[in-house]
Coordinates of C-alpha atoms in Angstrom, one line a residue:
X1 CA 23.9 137.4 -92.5
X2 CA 24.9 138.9 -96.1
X3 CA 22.0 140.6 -97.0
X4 CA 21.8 144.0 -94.9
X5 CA 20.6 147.1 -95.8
X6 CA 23.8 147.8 -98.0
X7 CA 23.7 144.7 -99.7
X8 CA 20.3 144.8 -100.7
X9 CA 20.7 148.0 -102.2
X10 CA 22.5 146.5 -105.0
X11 CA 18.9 145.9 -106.4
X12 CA 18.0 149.6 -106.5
X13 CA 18.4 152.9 -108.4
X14 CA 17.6 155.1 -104.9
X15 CA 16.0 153.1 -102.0
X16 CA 14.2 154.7 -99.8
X17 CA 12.9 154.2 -96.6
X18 CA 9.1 154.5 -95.7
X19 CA 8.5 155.1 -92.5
X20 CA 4.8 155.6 -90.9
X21 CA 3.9 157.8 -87.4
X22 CA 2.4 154.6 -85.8
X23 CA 4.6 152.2 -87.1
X24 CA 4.8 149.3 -83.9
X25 CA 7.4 148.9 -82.3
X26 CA 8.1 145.6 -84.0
X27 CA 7.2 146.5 -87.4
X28 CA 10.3 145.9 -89.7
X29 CA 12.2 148.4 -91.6
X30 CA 11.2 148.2 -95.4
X31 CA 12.6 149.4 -98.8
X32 CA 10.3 149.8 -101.6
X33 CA 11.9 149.8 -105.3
X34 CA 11.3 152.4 -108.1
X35 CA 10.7 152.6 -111.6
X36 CA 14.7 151.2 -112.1
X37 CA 15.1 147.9 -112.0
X38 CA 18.7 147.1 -113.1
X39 CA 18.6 143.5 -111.8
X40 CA 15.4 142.5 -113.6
X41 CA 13.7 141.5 -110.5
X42 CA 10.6 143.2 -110.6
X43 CA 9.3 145.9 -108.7
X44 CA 8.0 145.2 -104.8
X45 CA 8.9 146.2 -101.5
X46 CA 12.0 144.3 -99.9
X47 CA 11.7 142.8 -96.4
X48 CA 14.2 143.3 -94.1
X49 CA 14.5 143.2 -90.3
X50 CA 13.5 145.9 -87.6
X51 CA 16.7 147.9 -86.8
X52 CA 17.9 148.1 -84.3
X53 CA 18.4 144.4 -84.3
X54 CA 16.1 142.3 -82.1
X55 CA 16.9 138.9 -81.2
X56 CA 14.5 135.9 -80.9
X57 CA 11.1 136.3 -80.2
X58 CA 10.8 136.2 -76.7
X59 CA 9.5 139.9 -77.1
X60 CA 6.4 138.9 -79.3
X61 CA 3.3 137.7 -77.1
X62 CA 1.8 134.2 -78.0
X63 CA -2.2 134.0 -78.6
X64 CA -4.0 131.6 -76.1
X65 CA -5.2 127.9 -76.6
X66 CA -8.3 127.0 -74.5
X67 CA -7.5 124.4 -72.1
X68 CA -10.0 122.1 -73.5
X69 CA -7.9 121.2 -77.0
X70 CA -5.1 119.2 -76.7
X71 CA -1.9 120.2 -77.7
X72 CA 1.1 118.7 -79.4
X73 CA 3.9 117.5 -76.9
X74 CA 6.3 119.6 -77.6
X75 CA 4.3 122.4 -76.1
X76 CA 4.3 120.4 -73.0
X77 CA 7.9 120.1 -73.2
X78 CA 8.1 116.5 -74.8
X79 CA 9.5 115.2 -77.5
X80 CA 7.6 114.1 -80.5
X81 CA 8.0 110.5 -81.5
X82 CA 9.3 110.9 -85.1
X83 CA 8.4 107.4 -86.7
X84 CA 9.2 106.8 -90.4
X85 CA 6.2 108.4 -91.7
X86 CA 4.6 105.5 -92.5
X87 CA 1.0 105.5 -91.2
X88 CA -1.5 102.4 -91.3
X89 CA -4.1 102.3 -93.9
X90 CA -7.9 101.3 -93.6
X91 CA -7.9 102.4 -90.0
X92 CA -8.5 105.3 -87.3
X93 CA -5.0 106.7 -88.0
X94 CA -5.9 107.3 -91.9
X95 CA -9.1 108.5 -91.3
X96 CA -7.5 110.9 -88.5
X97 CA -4.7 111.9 -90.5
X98 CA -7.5 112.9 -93.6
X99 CA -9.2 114.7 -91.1
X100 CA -6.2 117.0 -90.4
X101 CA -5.4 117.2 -93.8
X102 CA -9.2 118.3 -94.6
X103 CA -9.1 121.2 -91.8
X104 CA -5.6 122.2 -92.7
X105 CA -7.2 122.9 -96.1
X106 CA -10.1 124.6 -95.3
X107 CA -8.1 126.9 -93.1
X108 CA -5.3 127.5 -96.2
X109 CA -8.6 128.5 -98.2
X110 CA -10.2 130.9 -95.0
X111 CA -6.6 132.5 -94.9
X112 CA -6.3 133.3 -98.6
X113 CA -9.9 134.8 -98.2
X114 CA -8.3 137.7 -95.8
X115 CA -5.4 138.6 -98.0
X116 CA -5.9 142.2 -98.8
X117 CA -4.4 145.1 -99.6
X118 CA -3.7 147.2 -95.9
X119 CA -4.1 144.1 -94.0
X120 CA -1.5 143.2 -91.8
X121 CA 0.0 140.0 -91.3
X122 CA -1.0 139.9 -87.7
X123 CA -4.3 140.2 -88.5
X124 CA -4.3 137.3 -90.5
X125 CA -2.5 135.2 -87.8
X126 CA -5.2 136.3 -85.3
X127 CA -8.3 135.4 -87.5
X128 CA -6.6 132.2 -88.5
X129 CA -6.0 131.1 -85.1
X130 CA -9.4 131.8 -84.1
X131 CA -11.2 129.5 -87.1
X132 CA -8.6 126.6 -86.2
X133 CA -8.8 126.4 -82.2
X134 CA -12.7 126.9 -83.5
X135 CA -12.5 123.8 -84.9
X136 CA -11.2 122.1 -82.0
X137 CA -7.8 121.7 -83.2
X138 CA -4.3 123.7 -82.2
X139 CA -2.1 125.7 -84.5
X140 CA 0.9 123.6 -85.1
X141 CA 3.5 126.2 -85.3
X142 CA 2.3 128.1 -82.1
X143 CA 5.5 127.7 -79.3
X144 CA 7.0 124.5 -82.0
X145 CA 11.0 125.0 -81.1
X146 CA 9.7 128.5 -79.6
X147 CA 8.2 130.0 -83.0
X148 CA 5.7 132.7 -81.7
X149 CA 2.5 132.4 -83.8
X150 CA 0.0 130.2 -85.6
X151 CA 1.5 130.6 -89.1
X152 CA 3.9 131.6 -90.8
X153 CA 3.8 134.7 -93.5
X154 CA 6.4 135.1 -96.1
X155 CA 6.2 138.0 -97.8
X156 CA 8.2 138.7 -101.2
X157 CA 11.7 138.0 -100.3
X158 CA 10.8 135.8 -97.5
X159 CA 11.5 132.4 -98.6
X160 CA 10.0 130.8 -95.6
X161 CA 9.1 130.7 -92.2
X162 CA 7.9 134.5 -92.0
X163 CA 6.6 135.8 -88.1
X164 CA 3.3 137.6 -88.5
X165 CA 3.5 141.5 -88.4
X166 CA 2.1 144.7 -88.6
X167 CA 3.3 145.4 -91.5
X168 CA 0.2 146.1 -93.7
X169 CA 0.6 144.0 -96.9
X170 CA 1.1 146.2 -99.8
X171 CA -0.6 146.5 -103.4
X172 CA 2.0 144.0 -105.2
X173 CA 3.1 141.8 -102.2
X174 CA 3.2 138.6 -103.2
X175 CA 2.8 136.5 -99.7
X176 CA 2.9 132.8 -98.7
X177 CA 0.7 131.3 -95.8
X178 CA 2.0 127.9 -94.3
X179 CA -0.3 126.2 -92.3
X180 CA -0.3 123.6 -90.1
X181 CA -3.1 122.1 -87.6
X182 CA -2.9 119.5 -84.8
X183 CA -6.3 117.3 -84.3
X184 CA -7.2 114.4 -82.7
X185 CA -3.3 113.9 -82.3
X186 CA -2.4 114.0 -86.1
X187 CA -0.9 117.4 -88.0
X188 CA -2.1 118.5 -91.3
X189 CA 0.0 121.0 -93.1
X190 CA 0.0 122.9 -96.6
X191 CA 0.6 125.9 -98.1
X192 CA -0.2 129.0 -100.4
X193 CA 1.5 131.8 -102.1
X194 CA -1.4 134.3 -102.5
X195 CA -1.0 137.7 -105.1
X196 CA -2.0 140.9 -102.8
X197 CA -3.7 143.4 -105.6
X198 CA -2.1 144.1 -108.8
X199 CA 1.6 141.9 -109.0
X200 CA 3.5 142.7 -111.8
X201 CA 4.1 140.2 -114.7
X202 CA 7.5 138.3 -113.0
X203 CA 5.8 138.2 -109.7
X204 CA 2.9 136.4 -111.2
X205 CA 4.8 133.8 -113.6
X206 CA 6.7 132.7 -110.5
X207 CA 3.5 131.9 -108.3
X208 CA 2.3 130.0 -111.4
X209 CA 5.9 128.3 -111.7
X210 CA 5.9 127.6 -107.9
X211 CA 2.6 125.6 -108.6
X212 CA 3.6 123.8 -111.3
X213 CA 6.5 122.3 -109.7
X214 CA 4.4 121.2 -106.8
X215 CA 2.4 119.3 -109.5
X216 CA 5.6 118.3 -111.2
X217 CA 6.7 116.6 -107.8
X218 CA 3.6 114.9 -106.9
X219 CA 3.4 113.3 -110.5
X220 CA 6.0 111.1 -109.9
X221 CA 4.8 109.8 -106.6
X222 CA 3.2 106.3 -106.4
X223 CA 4.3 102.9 -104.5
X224 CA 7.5 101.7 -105.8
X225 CA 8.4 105.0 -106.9
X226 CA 11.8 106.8 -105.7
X227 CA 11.6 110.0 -103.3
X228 CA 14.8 111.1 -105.6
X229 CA 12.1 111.5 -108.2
X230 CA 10.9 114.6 -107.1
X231 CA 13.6 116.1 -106.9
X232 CA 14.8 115.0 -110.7
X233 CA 11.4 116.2 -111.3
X234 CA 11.2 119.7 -110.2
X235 CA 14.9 120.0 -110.8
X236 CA 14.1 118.8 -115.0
X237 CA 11.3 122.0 -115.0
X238 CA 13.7 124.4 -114.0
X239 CA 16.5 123.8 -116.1
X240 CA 14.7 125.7 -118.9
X241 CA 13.5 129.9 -118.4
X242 CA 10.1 130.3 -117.9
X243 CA 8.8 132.9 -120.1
X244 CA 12.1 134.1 -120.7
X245 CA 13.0 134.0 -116.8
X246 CA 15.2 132.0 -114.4
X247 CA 14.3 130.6 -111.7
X248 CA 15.5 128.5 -109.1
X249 CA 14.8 126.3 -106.3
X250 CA 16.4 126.8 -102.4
X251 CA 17.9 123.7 -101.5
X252 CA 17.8 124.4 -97.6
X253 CA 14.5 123.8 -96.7
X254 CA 13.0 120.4 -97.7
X255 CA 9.2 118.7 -97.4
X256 CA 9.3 116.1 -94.8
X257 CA 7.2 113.1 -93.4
X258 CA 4.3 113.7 -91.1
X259 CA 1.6 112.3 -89.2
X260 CA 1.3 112.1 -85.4
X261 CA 5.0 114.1 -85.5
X262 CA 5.0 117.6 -87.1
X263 CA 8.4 117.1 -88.9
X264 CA 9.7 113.3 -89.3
X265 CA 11.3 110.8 -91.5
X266 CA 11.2 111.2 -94.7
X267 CA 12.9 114.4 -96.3
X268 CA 11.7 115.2 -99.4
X269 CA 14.4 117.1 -101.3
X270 CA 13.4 119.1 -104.4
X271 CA 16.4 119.5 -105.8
X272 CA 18.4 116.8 -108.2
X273 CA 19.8 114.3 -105.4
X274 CA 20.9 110.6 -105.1
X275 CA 18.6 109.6 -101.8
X276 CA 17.9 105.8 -102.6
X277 CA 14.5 105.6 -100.2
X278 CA 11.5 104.1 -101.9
X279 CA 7.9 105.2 -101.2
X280 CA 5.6 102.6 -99.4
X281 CA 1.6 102.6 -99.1
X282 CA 1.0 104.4 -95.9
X283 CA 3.6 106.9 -96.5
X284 CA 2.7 110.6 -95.6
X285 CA 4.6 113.5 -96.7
X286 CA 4.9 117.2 -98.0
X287 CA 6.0 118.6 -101.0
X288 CA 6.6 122.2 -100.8
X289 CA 9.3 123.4 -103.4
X290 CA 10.6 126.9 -102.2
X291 CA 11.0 129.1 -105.7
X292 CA 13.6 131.9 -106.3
X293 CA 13.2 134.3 -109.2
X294 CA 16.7 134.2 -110.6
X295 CA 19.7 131.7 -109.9
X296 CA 20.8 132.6 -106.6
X297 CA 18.5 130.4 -103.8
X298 CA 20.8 131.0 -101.3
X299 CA 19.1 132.3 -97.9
X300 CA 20.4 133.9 -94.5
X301 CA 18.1 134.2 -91.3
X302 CA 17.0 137.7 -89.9
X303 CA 17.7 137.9 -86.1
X304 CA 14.4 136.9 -85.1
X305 CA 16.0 133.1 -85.5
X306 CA 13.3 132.0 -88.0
X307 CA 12.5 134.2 -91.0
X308 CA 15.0 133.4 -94.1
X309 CA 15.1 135.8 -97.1
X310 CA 16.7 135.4 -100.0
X311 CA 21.0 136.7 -100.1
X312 CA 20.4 139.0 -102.9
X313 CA 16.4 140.3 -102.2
X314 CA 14.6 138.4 -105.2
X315 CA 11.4 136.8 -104.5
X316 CA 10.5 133.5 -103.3
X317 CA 7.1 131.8 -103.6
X318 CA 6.2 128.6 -102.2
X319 CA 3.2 125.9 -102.5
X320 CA 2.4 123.0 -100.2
X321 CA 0.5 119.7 -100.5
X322 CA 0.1 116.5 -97.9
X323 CA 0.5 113.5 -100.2
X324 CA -0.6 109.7 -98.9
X325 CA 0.9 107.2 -100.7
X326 CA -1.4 104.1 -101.1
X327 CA -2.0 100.6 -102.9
X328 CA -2.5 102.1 -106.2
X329 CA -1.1 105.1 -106.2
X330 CA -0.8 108.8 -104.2
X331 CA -3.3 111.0 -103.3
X332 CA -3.2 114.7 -102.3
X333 CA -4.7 115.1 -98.7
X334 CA -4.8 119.0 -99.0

């Protein structure tokens, strides 16, 4: 845990704290930055966890699932089979698989709808929620490994997995929703990072990077093709500025295999690597390269156990796609 108050500070000229008279009592503690910006970061409010300290999330109240939609095992207490993320083509499990994939996107789009100036996170959880057990399905990340909502919000620093909040998003927030749906016993997941208002020039170009190595990633996919490729890929994009910026890529969080398991076989790295793992038709994966403005990626966890910012404060953006590899090539689900 490197990045406290003090260390964050580096970035400013004068931080200073806003506070507001019915700030909840598990709104975080925010610094925003002024006109200075010595580090070339941009200007935007920092994230940074409630003080005093709370740990876990046992204190945050879960929204309730009707009884009628069925849930993933591990909200039972089971564990998921994990598989090798291979599913089989031309059947029920593609066609169930698409499905998830279809709804995961429409809610993505129905989230990036509410993104507003003076909404709060929260808010967005709670509408979210509501459109996806509407649809007969349950939010994914709802009670997986104990994470307390139905999606996850990262907002400027935040690299990823962000808690929902009343934090109202600000006019320059940059903020990524990661969604993730379970129906008809398959999970479909992908992800956005949305501009809140007006976001200044660097904020901006590394949304727009962020996408473009997504597409840089999937590009390479197709039977017979190398998961080490995406990697290479995304890795090849970045080693040149981008409109006279660095940026980077976090090498701690990786896209993964999925299907009837939330999280399985394979891990999709998207940095350089050696992994020798060729993709098959039936393969399904993410992609979801998680962008740093500036060359340090490196990332610590607040005490909540789940939300991971950035060491040094610079912003993260981050964009998600389901890819199906078949006969003839790979197709984006999401």
């Amino acid at each position: 845990m490197s990045c406290r108050a003090s260390a964050c500070s580096k970035l400013f000229f004068t931080p200073t704290r806003r506070t507001r008279l019915s700030t909840p009592p598990i709104q975080r503690r925010r610094f925003s930055t002024p006109i200075n910006d010595p580090e070339g970061l941009g200007k935007y409010s920092v994230i940074l966890p409630e003080e005093p300290f709370v740990f876990g999330v046992s204190h945050i109240k879960n929204r309730p699932v009707p009884a009628s939609i069925i849930r993933p095992p591990y909200v039972e207490g089971f564990k998921e089979k994990k598989g090798n993320g291979v599913i089989e083509l031309g059947g029920k499990e593609e066609e169930r698989v698409r499905r998830a994939a279809r709804l995961a996107r429409d809610t993505r789009n129905y989230a990036g709808s509410l993104v507003k100036v003076g909404v709060t996170t929260d808010a967005i959880d709670e509408a979210v929620h509501e459109f996806i057990v509407g649809h007969g399905a349950y939010p994914s990340p709802l009670l997986y490994q104990g994470f307390p909502k139905s999606l996850c919000t990262s907002v400027n620093n935040i690299i990823v997995h962000g808690i929902p909040d009343e934090r109202p998003l600000e006019d320059g927030d940059i903020v990524n929703i990661d969604i993730t749906v379970y129906l008809d016993g398959y999970h479909g997941d992908t992800s956005q990072t949305f501009l809140v208002g007006d976001v200044d020039d660097k904020g901006r170009a590394l949304c727009t990077l962020t996408n473009t190595a997504l597409k840089a990633g999937i590009k390479v996919c197709g039977p017979g093709k190398h998961f080490r490729d995406i990697g290479r890929a995304i890795h090849n994009l970045m080693k040149k500025p981008y409109e006279g910026m660095d940026f980077s890529v976090s090498p701690q969080f990786t896209g993964h295999g999925i299907g009837r398991a939330f999280h399985t076989l394979p891990w999709v790295l998207h940095t350089w690597n050696e992994e020798p793992e060729v993709m098959i038709p039936g393969h399904c994966f993410t992609i979801e390269p998680p962008l740093v403005h500036g060359t340090d990626p490196r990332a610590w966890i607040f005490p909540d156990g789940w939300t991971a910012s950035t060491e040094n404060c610079a912003r993260s953006a981050q964009a998600e796609h389901m890819i199906l590899i078949t006969e003839k090539g790979a197709e984006v689900l999401t």
